[in-house]
Amino acid sequence: MHAFSKEISDCIDACFACQKACMGLAMTHCLEMGGEHTAPQHFRMMIDCAAICATTADFMLHKSQFHREVCRLCAIVCSECAEDCARLGGMEECVTACRACAQACTQAAH
Amino acid sequence: MHAFSKEISDCIDACFACQKACMGLAMTHCLEMGGEHTAPQHFRMMIDCAAICATTADFMLHKSQFHREVCRLCAIVCSECAEDCARLGGMEECVTACRACAQACTQAAH
Amino acid sequence: MHAFSKEISDCIDACFACQKACMGLAMTHCLEMGGEHTAPQHFRMMIDCAAICATTADFMLHKSQFHREVCRLCAIVCSECAEDCARLGGMEECVTACRACAQACTQAAH
Amino acid sequence: MHAFSKEISDCIDACFACQKACMGLAMTHCLEMGGEHTAPQHFRMMIDCAAICATTADFMLHKSQFHREVCRLCAIVCSECAEDCARLGGMEECVTACRACAQACTQAAH
């Protein structure tokens, strides 16, 4: 899309990919495994991460004057979600998507 | 993502691409052009289309028992948005994304 | 808000109240209780219901030409969520909010 | 809802009321008036404000560990939206809802 710089366009895509990984795995893998995967703190983190990624993509699509602040917050949530998923194991897809999104958001926030 | 069939995974991606085109162009091209581009009926259609695409991706990511109904509604909104954008001209990117999403949603609804 | 009829304004409020009950209880009561409360089918229904209520409020706020179709779908999801919560027990707040929202959406869809 | 303190529950309601005012007026009053009301900076601010209010309500409903950070950001966006609407005139409903939400979010962020 010509309306956005390559950096912002890539960050929007990274947010969508992370939302897909976090919401998709929370509602399939995590619910089906149960145990630690539906522990409130972990499950909420997955849903938080999907939600802030959706919002961050939306703010960039708005060409919002607040997109840097939202990107910074998204980078924090994604980094913590990546750590939590790495700790649990079996969620490499989520870890990778969260780390990529945190990095893209950190760049877009500059 | 192994949690979803290729058809559903592709439809999720088509929804995100259509949300990106509709919300992105509405909030940049349409607001900057004004005139017919911010006519209430047209502008609302663009925002409706972005919103139903976001919701449809979300329902597929939930593995929702209602995803077919949401996909069917998304296909209707995308098809009408594509026609409206084709009529206005200068919005080929949106027309293409809406048509691709309508087709993917029609398949995912079967 | 003068921009909307009383029926539509009330339906928007019923959607927000139902989203609050479903998302709020899913992420607290259901995650903390576990067992049947985090069974994939039940938990997904709660999250589906919160999501379609949010979308339905949004479409009414857009003065969308598609608001009737979205209201009809919302009434279906809310009715099924009410039944599922009534079956489980201990979720009266959710049952009440879902039923009120289903009724408001049915009226707004006419 | 017993799951939340009165302060958090009130803040969720203030977010929904502000989302209703901002999205509802943007898509009716602003689109119908045009001119300064669809100037990109103003219109984007209205949509940003509706979006961050929706996200902030959602994070409180998740009992998210990040809700304070999201509330702080929401208070900033609401305050600036209130000023922008006050400057334009004829949008008292929005000004009031934005100020009330900024105050509720500031309290919920402590």
Short mmCIF file of N, CA, C and O in Angstrom, two decimals, chain B residues 41 44-45 47-48 51-52 55 58-59 62-66 69-70 73 76-77 80, chain C residues 41 44-45 47-48 51-52 55 58-59 62-66 69-70 73 76-77 80:
data_model
loop_
_atom_site.label_atom_id
_atom_site.label_comp_id
_atom_site.label_asym_id
_atom_site.label_seq_id
_atom_site.Cartn_x
_atom_site.Cartn_y
_atom_site.Cartn_z
N GLN B 41 -22.28 7.23 2.73
CA GLN B 41 -22.55 5.85 2.32
C GLN B 41 -21.26 5.12 1.93
O GLN B 41 -21.03 3.97 2.32
N ARG B 44 -18.73 4.80 5.09
CA ARG B 44 -19.22 3.78 6.03
C ARG B 44 -18.98 2.37 5.51
O ARG B 44 -18.66 1.45 6.25
N MET B 45 -19.20 2.19 4.21
CA MET B 45 -18.98 0.87 3.60
C MET B 45 -17.54 0.41 3.77
O MET B 45 -17.28 -0.76 4.07
N ILE B 47 -15.45 1.30 6.14
CA ILE B 47 -15.20 1.00 7.57
C ILE B 47 -15.95 -0.28 7.97
O ILE B 47 -15.42 -1.10 8.73
N ASP B 48 -17.14 -0.46 7.44
CA ASP B 48 -17.87 -1.71 7.67
C ASP B 48 -17.05 -2.90 7.18
O ASP B 48 -16.99 -3.94 7.84
N ALA B 51 -14.22 -3.71 9.38
CA ALA B 51 -14.69 -4.26 10.66
C ALA B 51 -15.14 -5.71 10.53
O ALA B 51 -14.81 -6.55 11.38
N ILE B 52 -15.87 -6.03 9.46
CA ILE B 52 -16.36 -7.41 9.34
C ILE B 52 -15.19 -8.34 8.99
O ILE B 52 -15.18 -9.51 9.41
N THR B 55 -13.50 -9.13 12.26
CA THR B 55 -14.33 -10.05 13.05
C THR B 55 -14.29 -11.46 12.46
O THR B 55 -14.26 -12.45 13.20
N ASP B 58 -11.14 -13.15 13.31
CA ASP B 58 -11.21 -13.49 14.73
C ASP B 58 -12.05 -14.76 14.96
O ASP B 58 -11.63 -15.66 15.70
N PHE B 59 -13.20 -14.87 14.32
CA PHE B 59 -14.04 -16.06 14.50
C PHE B 59 -13.34 -17.32 13.98
O PHE B 59 -13.47 -18.39 14.59
N HIS B 62 -10.88 -18.31 16.54
CA HIS B 62 -11.57 -18.93 17.71
C HIS B 62 -11.96 -20.37 17.44
O HIS B 62 -12.50 -21.01 18.32
N LYS B 63 -11.81 -20.84 16.20
CA LYS B 63 -12.40 -22.12 15.77
C LYS B 63 -13.89 -22.10 16.14
O LYS B 63 -14.45 -23.09 16.65
N SER B 64 -14.53 -20.98 15.86
CA SER B 64 -15.92 -20.80 16.26
C SER B 64 -16.88 -21.68 15.49
O SER B 64 -16.75 -21.87 14.28
N GLN B 65 -17.89 -22.19 16.21
CA GLN B 65 -18.95 -22.97 15.56
C GLN B 65 -19.81 -22.08 14.65
O GLN B 65 -20.63 -22.58 13.89
N PHE B 66 -19.63 -20.77 14.75
CA PHE B 66 -20.41 -19.83 13.93
C PHE B 66 -19.59 -19.25 12.78
O PHE B 66 -20.03 -18.29 12.14
N GLU B 69 -21.38 -18.67 9.27
CA GLU B 69 -22.34 -17.56 9.18
C GLU B 69 -21.59 -16.23 9.05
O GLU B 69 -22.01 -15.35 8.30
N VAL B 70 -20.52 -16.07 9.82
CA VAL B 70 -19.76 -14.82 9.76
C VAL B 70 -19.07 -14.70 8.40
O VAL B 70 -19.05 -13.62 7.80
N LEU B 73 -21.56 -13.52 5.75
CA LEU B 73 -21.84 -12.09 5.86
C LEU B 73 -20.65 -11.27 5.35
O LEU B 73 -20.82 -10.26 4.66
N ILE B 76 -20.62 -11.00 1.60
CA ILE B 76 -21.61 -10.02 1.09
C ILE B 76 -21.06 -8.59 1.21
O ILE B 76 -21.12 -7.81 0.26
N VAL B 77 -20.54 -8.25 2.38
CA VAL B 77 -20.04 -6.88 2.59
C VAL B 77 -18.85 -6.60 1.66
O VAL B 77 -18.79 -5.55 1.02
N GLU B 80 -20.00 -5.98 -1.98
CA GLU B 80 -20.61 -4.65 -2.19
C GLU B 80 -19.56 -3.56 -2.09
O GLU B 80 -19.62 -2.56 -2.81
N GLN C 41 -15.51 -25.96 23.69
CA GLN C 41 -16.78 -25.52 23.10
C GLN C 41 -17.42 -24.40 23.93
O GLN C 41 -17.90 -23.41 23.37
N ARG C 44 -15.07 -21.08 23.93
CA ARG C 44 -15.13 -20.41 22.62
C ARG C 44 -16.45 -19.66 22.43
O ARG C 44 -16.49 -18.57 21.88
N MET C 45 -17.53 -20.28 22.90
CA MET C 45 -18.85 -19.64 22.80
C MET C 45 -18.88 -18.30 23.54
O MET C 45 -19.44 -17.32 23.06
N ILE C 47 -16.33 -16.34 24.19
CA ILE C 47 -15.48 -15.37 23.49
C ILE C 47 -16.15 -14.95 22.17
O ILE C 47 -16.11 -13.78 21.79
N ASP C 48 -16.77 -15.90 21.49
CA ASP C 48 -17.56 -15.58 20.28
C ASP C 48 -18.63 -14.55 20.61
O ASP C 48 -18.86 -13.60 19.85
N ALA C 51 -17.28 -11.16 21.14
CA ALA C 51 -16.79 -10.59 19.88
C ALA C 51 -17.93 -10.12 18.98
O ALA C 51 -17.86 -9.04 18.39
N ILE C 52 -18.98 -10.91 18.88
CA ILE C 52 -20.07 -10.50 17.98
C ILE C 52 -20.84 -9.32 18.60
O ILE C 52 -21.32 -8.44 17.86
N THR C 55 -18.81 -6.25 17.72
CA THR C 55 -18.98 -5.94 16.30
C THR C 55 -20.36 -5.35 16.01
O THR C 55 -20.50 -4.43 15.20
N ASP C 58 -20.55 -1.83 17.08
CA ASP C 58 -19.76 -1.06 16.13
C ASP C 58 -20.55 -0.79 14.84
O ASP C 58 -20.59 0.35 14.36
N PHE C 59 -21.23 -1.79 14.31
CA PHE C 59 -22.00 -1.60 13.08
C PHE C 59 -23.16 -0.62 13.30
O PHE C 59 -23.47 0.18 12.42
N HIS C 62 -21.70 2.77 13.26
CA HIS C 62 -21.37 3.17 11.88
C HIS C 62 -22.60 3.62 11.10
O HIS C 62 -22.45 4.02 9.96
N LYS C 63 -23.78 3.47 11.64
CA LYS C 63 -25.02 3.62 10.88
C LYS C 63 -24.91 2.76 9.62
O LYS C 63 -25.27 3.18 8.51
N SER C 64 -24.43 1.54 9.80
CA SER C 64 -24.16 0.65 8.67
C SER C 64 -25.44 0.16 8.00
O SER C 64 -26.41 -0.18 8.66
N GLN C 65 -25.37 0.09 6.67
CA GLN C 65 -26.49 -0.47 5.90
C GLN C 65 -26.64 -1.97 6.16
O GLN C 65 -27.62 -2.59 5.75
N PHE C 66 -25.64 -2.57 6.81
CA PHE C 66 -25.67 -4.01 7.10
C PHE C 66 -26.02 -4.30 8.56
O PHE C 66 -25.87 -5.44 9.01
N GLU C 69 -28.37 -7.40 9.38
CA GLU C 69 -27.78 -8.74 9.22
C GLU C 69 -26.87 -9.07 10.43
O GLU C 69 -26.87 -10.20 10.93
N VAL C 70 -26.11 -8.09 10.87
CA VAL C 70 -25.21 -8.32 12.00
C VAL C 70 -26.03 -8.53 13.29
O VAL C 70 -25.73 -9.41 14.10
N LEU C 73 -27.41 -12.09 13.41
CA LEU C 73 -26.39 -13.06 13.78
C LEU C 73 -26.07 -12.95 15.27
O LEU C 73 -25.91 -13.98 15.97
N ILE C 76 -28.59 -14.76 17.40
CA ILE C 76 -28.39 -16.22 17.39
C ILE C 76 -27.28 -16.63 18.36
O ILE C 76 -27.45 -17.54 19.18
N VAL C 77 -26.14 -15.95 18.27
CA VAL C 77 -25.00 -16.30 19.13
C VAL C 77 -25.35 -16.07 20.60
O VAL C 77 -25.09 -16.93 21.46
N GLU C 80 -27.67 -18.83 21.99
CA GLU C 80 -26.99 -20.10 22.25
C GLU C 80 -26.04 -19.99 23.44
O GLU C 80 -25.91 -20.94 24.22
#
